[in-house]
Coordinates of N, CA and C in Angstrom, one line a residue:
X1 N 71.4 -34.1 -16.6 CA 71.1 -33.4 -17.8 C 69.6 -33.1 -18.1
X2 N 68.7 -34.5 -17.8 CA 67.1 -34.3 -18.5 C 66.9 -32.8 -17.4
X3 N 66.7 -33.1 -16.1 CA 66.2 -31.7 -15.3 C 66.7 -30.6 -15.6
X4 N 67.8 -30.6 -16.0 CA 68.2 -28.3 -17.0 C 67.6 -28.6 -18.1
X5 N 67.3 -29.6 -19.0 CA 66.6 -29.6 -20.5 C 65.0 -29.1 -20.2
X6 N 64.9 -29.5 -18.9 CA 63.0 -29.7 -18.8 C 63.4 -28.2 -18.3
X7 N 63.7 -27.6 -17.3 CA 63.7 -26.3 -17.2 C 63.8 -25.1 -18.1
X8 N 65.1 -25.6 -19.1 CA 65.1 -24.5 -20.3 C 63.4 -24.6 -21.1
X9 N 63.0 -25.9 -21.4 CA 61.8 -25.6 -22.2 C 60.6 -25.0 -21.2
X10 N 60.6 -25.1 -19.6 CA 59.7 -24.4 -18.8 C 59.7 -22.9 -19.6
X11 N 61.2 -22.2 -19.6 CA 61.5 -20.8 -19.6 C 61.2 -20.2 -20.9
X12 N 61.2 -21.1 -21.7 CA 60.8 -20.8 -23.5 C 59.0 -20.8 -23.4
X13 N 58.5 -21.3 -22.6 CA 57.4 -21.4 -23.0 C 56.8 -20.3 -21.6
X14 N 57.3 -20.2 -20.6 CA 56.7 -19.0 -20.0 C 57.2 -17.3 -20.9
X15 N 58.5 -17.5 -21.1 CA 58.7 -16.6 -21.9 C 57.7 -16.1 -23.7
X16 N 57.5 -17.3 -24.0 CA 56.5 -17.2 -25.4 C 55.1 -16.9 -24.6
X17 N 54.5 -16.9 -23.9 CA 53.3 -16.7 -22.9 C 53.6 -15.2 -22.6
X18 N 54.3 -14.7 -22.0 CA 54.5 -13.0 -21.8 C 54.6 -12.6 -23.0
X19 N 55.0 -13.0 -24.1 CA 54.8 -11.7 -25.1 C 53.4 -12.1 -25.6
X20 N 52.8 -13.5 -25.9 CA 51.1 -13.5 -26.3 C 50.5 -12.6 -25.1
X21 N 50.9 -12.8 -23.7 CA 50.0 -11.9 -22.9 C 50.4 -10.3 -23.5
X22 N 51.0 -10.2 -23.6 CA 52.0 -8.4 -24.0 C 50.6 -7.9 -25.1
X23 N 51.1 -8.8 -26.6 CA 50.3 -8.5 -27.4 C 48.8 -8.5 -27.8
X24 N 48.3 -9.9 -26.5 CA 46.7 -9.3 -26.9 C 46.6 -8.1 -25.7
X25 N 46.9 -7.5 -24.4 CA 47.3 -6.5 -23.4 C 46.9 -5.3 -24.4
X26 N 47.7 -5.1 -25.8 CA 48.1 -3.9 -26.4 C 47.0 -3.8 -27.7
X27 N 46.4 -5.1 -27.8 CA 45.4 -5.0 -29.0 C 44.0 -4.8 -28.3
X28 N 44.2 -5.4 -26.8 CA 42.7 -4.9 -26.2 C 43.0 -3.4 -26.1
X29 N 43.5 -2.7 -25.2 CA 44.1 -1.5 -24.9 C 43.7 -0.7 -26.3
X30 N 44.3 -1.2 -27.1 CA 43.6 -0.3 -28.9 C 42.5 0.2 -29.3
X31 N 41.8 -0.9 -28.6 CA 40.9 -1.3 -29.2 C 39.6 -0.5 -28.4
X32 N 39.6 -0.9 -26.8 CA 38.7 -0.1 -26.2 C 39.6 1.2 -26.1
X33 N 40.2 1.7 -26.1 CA 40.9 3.3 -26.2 C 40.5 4.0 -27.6
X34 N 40.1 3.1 -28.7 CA 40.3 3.6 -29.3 C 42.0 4.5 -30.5
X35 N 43.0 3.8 -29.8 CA 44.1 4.2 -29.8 C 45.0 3.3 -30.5
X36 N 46.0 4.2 -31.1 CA 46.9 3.4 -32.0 C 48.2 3.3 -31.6
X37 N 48.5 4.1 -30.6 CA 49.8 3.8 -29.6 C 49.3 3.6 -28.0
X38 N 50.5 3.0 -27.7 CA 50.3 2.2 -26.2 C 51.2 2.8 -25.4
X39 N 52.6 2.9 -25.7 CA 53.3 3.2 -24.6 C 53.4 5.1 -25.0
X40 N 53.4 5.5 -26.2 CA 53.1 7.2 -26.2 C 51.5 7.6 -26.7
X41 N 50.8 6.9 -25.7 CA 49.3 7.5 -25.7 C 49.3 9.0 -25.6
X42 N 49.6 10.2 -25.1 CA 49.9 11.2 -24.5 C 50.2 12.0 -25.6
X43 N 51.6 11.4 -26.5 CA 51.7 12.0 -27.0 C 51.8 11.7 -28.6
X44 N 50.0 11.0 -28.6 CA 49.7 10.4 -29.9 C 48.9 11.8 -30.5
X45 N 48.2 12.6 -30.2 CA 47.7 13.4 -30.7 C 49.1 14.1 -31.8
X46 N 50.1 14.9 -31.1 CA 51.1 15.7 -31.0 C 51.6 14.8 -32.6
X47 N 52.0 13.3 -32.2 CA 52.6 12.4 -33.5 C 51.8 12.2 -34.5
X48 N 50.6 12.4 -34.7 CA 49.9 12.1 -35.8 C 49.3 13.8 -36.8
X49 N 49.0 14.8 -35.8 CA 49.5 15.7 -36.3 C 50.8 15.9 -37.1
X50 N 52.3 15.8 -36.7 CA 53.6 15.5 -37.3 C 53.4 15.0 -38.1
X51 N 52.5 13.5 -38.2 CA 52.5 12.9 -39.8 C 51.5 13.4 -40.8
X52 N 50.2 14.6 -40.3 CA 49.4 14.8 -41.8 C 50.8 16.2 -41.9
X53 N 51.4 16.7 -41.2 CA 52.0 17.9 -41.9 C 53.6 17.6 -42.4
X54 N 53.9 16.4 -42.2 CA 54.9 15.5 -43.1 C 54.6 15.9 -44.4
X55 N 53.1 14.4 -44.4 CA 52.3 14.1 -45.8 C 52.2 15.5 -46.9
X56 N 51.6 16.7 -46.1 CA 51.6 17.5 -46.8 C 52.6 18.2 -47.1
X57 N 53.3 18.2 -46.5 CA 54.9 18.5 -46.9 C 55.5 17.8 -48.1
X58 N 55.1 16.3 -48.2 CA 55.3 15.5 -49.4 C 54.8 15.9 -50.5
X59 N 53.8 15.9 -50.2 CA 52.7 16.3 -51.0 C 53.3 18.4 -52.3
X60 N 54.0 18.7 -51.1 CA 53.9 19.8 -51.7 C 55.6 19.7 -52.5
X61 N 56.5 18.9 -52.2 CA 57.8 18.3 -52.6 C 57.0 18.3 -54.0
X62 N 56.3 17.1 -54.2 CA 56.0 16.5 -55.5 C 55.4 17.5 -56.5
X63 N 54.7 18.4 -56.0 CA 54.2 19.7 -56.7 C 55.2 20.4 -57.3
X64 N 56.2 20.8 -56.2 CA 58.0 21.5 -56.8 C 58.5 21.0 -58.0
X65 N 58.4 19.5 -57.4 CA 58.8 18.5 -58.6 C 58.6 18.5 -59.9
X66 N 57.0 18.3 -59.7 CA 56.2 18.4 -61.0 C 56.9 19.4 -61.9
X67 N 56.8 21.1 -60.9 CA 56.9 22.1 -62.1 C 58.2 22.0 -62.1
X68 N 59.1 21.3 -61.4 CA 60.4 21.5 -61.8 C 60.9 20.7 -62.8
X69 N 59.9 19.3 -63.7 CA 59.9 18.7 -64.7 C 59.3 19.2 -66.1
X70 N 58.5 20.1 -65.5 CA 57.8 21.0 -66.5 C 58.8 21.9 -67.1
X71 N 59.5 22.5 -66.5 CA 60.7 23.2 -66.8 C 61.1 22.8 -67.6
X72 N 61.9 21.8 -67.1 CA 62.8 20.9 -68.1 C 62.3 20.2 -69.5
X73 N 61.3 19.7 -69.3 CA 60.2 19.7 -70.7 C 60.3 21.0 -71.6
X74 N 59.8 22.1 -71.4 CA 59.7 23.0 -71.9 C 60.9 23.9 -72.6
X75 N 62.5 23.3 -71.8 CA 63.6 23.6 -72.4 C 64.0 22.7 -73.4
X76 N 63.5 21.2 -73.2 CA 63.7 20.2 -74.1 C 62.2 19.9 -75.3
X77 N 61.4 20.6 -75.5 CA 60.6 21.0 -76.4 C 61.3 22.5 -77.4
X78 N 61.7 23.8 -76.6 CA 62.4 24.7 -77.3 C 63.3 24.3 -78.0
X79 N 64.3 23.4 -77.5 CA 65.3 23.0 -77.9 C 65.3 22.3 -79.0
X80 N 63.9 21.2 -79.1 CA 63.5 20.2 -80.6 C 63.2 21.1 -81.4
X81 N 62.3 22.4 -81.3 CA 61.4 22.9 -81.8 C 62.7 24.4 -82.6
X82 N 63.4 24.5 -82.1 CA 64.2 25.6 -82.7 C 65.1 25.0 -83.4
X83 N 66.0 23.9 -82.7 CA 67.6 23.6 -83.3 C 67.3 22.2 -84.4
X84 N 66.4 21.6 -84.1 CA 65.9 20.4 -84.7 C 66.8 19.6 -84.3
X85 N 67.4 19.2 -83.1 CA 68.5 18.2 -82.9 C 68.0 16.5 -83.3
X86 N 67.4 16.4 -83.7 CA 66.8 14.9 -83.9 C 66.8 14.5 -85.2
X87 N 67.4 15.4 -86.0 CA 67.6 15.2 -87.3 C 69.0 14.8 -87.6
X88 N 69.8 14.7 -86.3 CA 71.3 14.5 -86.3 C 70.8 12.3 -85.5
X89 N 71.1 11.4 -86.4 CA 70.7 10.3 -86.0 C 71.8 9.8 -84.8
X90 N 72.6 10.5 -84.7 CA 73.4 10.0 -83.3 C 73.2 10.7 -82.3
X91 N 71.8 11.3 -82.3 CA 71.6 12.3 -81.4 C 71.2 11.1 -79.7
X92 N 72.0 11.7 -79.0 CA 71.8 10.9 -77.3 C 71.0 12.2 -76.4
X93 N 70.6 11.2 -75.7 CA 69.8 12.1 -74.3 C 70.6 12.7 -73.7
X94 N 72.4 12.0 -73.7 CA 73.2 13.5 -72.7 C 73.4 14.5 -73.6
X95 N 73.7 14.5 -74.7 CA 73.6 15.4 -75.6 C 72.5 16.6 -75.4
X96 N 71.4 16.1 -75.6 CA 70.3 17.0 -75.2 C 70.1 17.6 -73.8
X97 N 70.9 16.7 -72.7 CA 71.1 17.1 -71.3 C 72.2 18.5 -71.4
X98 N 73.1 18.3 -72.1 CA 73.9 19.3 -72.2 C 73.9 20.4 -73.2
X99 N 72.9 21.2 -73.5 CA 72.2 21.6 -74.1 C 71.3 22.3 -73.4
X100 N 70.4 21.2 -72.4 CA 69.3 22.0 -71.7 C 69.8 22.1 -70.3
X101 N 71.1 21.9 -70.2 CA 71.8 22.4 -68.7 C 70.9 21.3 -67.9
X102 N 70.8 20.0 -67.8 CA 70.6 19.1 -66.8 C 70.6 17.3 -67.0
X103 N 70.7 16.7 -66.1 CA 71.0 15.3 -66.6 C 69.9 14.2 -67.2
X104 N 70.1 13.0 -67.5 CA 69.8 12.5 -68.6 C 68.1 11.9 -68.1
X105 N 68.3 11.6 -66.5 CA 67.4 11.3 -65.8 C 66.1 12.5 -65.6
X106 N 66.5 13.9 -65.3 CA 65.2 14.4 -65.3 C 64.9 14.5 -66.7
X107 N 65.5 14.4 -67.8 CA 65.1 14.7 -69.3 C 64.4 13.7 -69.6
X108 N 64.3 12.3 -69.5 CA 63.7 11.3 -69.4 C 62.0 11.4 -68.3
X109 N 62.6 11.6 -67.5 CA 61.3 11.3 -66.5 C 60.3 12.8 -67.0
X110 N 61.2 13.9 -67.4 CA 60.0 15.0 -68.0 C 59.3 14.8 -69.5
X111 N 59.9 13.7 -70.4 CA 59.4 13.7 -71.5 C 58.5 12.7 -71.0
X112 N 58.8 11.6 -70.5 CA 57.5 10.6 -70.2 C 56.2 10.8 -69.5
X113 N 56.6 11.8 -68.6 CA 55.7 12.5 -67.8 C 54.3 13.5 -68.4
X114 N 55.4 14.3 -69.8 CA 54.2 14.8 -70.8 C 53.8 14.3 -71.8
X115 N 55.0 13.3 -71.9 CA 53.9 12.6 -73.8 C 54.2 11.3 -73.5
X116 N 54.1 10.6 -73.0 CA 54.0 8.9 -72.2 C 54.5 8.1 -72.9
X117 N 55.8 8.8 -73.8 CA 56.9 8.5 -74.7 C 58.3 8.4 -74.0
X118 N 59.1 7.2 -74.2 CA 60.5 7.0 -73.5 C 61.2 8.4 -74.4
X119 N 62.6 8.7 -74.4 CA 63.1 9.3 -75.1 C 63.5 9.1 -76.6
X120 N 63.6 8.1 -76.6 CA 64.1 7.5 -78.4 C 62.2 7.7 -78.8
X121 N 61.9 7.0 -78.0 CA 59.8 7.4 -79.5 C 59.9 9.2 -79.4
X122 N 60.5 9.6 -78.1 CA 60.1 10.9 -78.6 C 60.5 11.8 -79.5
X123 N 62.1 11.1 -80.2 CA 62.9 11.7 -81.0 C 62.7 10.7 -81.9
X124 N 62.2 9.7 -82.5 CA 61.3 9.2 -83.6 C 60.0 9.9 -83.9
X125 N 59.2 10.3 -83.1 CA 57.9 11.1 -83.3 C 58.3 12.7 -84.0
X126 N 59.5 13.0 -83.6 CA 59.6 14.0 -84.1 C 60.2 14.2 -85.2
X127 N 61.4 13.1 -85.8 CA 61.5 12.9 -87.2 C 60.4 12.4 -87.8
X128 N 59.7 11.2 -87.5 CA 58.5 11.1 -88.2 C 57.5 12.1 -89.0
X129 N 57.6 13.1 -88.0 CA 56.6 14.5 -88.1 C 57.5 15.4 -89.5
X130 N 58.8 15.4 -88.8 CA 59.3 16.2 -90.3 C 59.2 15.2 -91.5
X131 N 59.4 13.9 -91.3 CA 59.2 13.2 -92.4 C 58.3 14.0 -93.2
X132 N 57.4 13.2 -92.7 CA 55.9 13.8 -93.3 C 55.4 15.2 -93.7
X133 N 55.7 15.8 -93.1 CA 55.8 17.6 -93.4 C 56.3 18.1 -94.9
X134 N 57.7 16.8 -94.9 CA 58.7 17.2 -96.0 C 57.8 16.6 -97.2
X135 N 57.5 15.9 -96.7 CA 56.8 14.4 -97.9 C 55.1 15.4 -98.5
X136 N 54.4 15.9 -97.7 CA 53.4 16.9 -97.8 C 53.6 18.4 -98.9
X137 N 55.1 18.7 -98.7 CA 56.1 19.8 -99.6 C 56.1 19.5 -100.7
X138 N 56.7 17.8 -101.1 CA 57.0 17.4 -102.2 C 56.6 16.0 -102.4
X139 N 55.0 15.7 -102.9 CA 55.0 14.4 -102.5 C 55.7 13.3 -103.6
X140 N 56.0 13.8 -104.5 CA 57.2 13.6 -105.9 C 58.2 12.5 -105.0
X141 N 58.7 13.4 -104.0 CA 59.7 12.6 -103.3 C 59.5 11.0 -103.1
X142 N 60.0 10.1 -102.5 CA 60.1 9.0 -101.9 C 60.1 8.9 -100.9
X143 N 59.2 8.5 -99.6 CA 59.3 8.9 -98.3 C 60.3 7.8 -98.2
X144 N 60.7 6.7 -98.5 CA 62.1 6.0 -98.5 C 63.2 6.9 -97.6
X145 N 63.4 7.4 -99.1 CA 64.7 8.0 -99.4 C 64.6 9.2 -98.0
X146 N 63.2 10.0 -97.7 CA 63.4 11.1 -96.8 C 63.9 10.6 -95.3
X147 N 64.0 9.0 -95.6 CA 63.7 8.7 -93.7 C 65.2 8.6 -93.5
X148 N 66.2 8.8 -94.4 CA 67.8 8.7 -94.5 C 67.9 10.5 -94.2
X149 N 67.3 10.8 -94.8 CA 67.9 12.6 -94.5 C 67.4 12.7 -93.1
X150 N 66.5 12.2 -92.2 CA 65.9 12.8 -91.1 C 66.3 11.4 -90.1
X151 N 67.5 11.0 -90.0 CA 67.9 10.7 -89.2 C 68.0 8.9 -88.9
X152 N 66.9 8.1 -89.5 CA 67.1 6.9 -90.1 C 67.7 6.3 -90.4
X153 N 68.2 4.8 -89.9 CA 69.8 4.5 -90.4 C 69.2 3.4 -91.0
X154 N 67.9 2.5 -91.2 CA 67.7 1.5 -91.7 C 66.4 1.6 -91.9
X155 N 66.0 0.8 -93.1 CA 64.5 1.5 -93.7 C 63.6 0.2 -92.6
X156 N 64.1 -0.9 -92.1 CA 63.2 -1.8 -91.5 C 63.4 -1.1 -90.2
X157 N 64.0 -0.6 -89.5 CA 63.9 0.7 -88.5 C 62.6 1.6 -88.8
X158 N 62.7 2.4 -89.7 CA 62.2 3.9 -89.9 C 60.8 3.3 -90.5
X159 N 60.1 1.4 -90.8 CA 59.0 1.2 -91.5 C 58.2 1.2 -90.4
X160 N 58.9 0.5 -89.0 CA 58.4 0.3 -87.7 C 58.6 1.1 -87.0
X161 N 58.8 2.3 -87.1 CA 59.2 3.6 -86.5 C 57.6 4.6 -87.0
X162 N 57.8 4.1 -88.2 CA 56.1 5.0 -89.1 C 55.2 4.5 -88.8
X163 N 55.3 3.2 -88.6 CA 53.7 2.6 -88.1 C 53.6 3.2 -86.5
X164 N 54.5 3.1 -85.7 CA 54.1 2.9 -84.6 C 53.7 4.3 -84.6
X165 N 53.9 5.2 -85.5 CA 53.6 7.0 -84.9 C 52.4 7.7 -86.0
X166 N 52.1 6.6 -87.2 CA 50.5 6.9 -87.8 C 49.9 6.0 -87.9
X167 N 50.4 4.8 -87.5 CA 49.3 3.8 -87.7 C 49.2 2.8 -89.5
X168 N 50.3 3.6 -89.7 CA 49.9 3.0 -91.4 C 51.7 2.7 -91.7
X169 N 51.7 1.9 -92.8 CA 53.0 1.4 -93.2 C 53.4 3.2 -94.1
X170 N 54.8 2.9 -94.4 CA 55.0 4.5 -95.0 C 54.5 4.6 -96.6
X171 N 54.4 3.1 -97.3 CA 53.7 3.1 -98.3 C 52.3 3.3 -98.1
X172 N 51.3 2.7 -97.0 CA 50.0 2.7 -97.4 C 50.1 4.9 -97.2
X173 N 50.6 5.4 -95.9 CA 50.1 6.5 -95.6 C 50.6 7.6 -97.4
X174 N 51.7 7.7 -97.6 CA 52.0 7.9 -98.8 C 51.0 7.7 -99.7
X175 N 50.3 6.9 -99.9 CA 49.3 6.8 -101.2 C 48.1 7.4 -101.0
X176 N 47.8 7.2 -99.7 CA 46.6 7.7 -98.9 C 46.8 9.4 -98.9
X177 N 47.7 9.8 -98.7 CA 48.2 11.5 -98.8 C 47.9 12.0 -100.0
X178 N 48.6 11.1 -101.2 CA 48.7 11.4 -102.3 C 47.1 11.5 -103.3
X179 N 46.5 10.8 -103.1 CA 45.2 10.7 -103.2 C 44.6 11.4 -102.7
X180 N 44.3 11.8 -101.5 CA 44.0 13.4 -101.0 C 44.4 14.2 -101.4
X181 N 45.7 14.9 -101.7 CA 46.3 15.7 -102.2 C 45.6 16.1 -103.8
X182 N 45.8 14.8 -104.6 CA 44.9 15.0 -105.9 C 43.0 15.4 -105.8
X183 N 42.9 14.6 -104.8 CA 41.2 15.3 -104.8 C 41.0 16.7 -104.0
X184 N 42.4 17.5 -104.0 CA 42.3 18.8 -103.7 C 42.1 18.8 -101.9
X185 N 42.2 17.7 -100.9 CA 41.6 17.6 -99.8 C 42.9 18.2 -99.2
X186 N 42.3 18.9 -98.0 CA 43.4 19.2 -96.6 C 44.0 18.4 -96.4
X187 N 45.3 18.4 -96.3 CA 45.7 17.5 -95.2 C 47.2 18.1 -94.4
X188 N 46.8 17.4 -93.3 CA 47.4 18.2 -92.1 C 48.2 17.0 -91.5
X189 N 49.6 17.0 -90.9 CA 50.7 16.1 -90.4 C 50.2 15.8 -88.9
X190 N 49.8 16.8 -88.3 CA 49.1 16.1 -86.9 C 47.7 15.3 -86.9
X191 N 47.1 15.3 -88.0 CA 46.2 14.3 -87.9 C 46.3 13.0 -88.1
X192 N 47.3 12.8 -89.0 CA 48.1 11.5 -88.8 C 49.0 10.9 -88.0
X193 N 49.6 11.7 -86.9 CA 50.5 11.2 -85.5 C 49.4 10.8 -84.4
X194 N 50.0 9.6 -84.0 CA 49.7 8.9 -83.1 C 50.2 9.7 -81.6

């Protein structure tokens, strides 16, 4: 038995010896060649060319892409900007997909892409904005009461929904409006979105 035991560990350890000789063989070889393949030296020029016109091939995919998200932004901006779907509070992203003729994932990855907003901030940013427009109309009103017409289902929702898109609670920016308003000052709804 010990003499096959001692021969198997000979053959393990000549065999672990050919591949350390293999791989420093292929790191000197690299090294003075200058070369990054060993056994298709020949036809390493030929393969590395193939990979910069891959890359640029990638490269020009991602471009398509781009404008083919742009697209879809552009249908899903017409579509806020004409029909005002965001004013309906059970408004969903497939909803809007079927509408702008595509699925839920390019509508997503195109709105993040141009305003670094998931889809729900984007369709809070945009009731937000009518909030305020309406609230600017009539400042009489209660911006409360307007965040129930524009889609709002709970005022501790729509208080952290205001801040996060002017920076101010809906009472402080309301007073702050209102007081501008009385000293006759401009005031404009995109100077206040975040």
């Amino acid at each position: 038995k010990y003499p096959n035991m001692l021969h198997d560990v000979e053959w393990h350890t000549l065999a672990i010896s050919a591949i350390l000789a293999a791989v420093t063989f292929a790191f000197g070889h690299r090294v003075i060649n200058d070369s990054l393949f060993i056994l298709f030296a020949r036809h390493e020029r030929r393969i590395v060319e193939s990979m910069k016109i891959s890359h640029v091939e990638v490269a020009n995919d991602a471009a398509k892409e781009g404008g083919l998200y742009r697209d879809v932004y552009d249908r899903v901006m017409s579509y806020f900007e004409e029909h005002l779907p965001y004013l309906n509070s059970e408004l969903t992203i497939n909803d809007v997909g079927k509408v702008v003729f595509t699925n839920k994932l390019y509508i997503s990855k195109a709105i993040t892409q141009y305003t670094g907003r998931n889809f729900c901030q984007f369709v809070n940013y945009y009731r937000i904005k009518e909030i305020c427009a309406e609230y600017l109309k009539d400042p009489k009103k209660e911006i409360r009461y307007l965040s129930e017409q524009y889609g709002f289902s709970s005022q501790s929702n729509f208080s952290i929904v205001f801040k996060y898109n002017t920076g101010f609670t809906p009472g402080d920016w309301s007073r702050m409006v209102k007081a501008k308003l009385i000293n006759n000052e401009k005031v404009d709804v995109d100077d206040y979105l975040l």
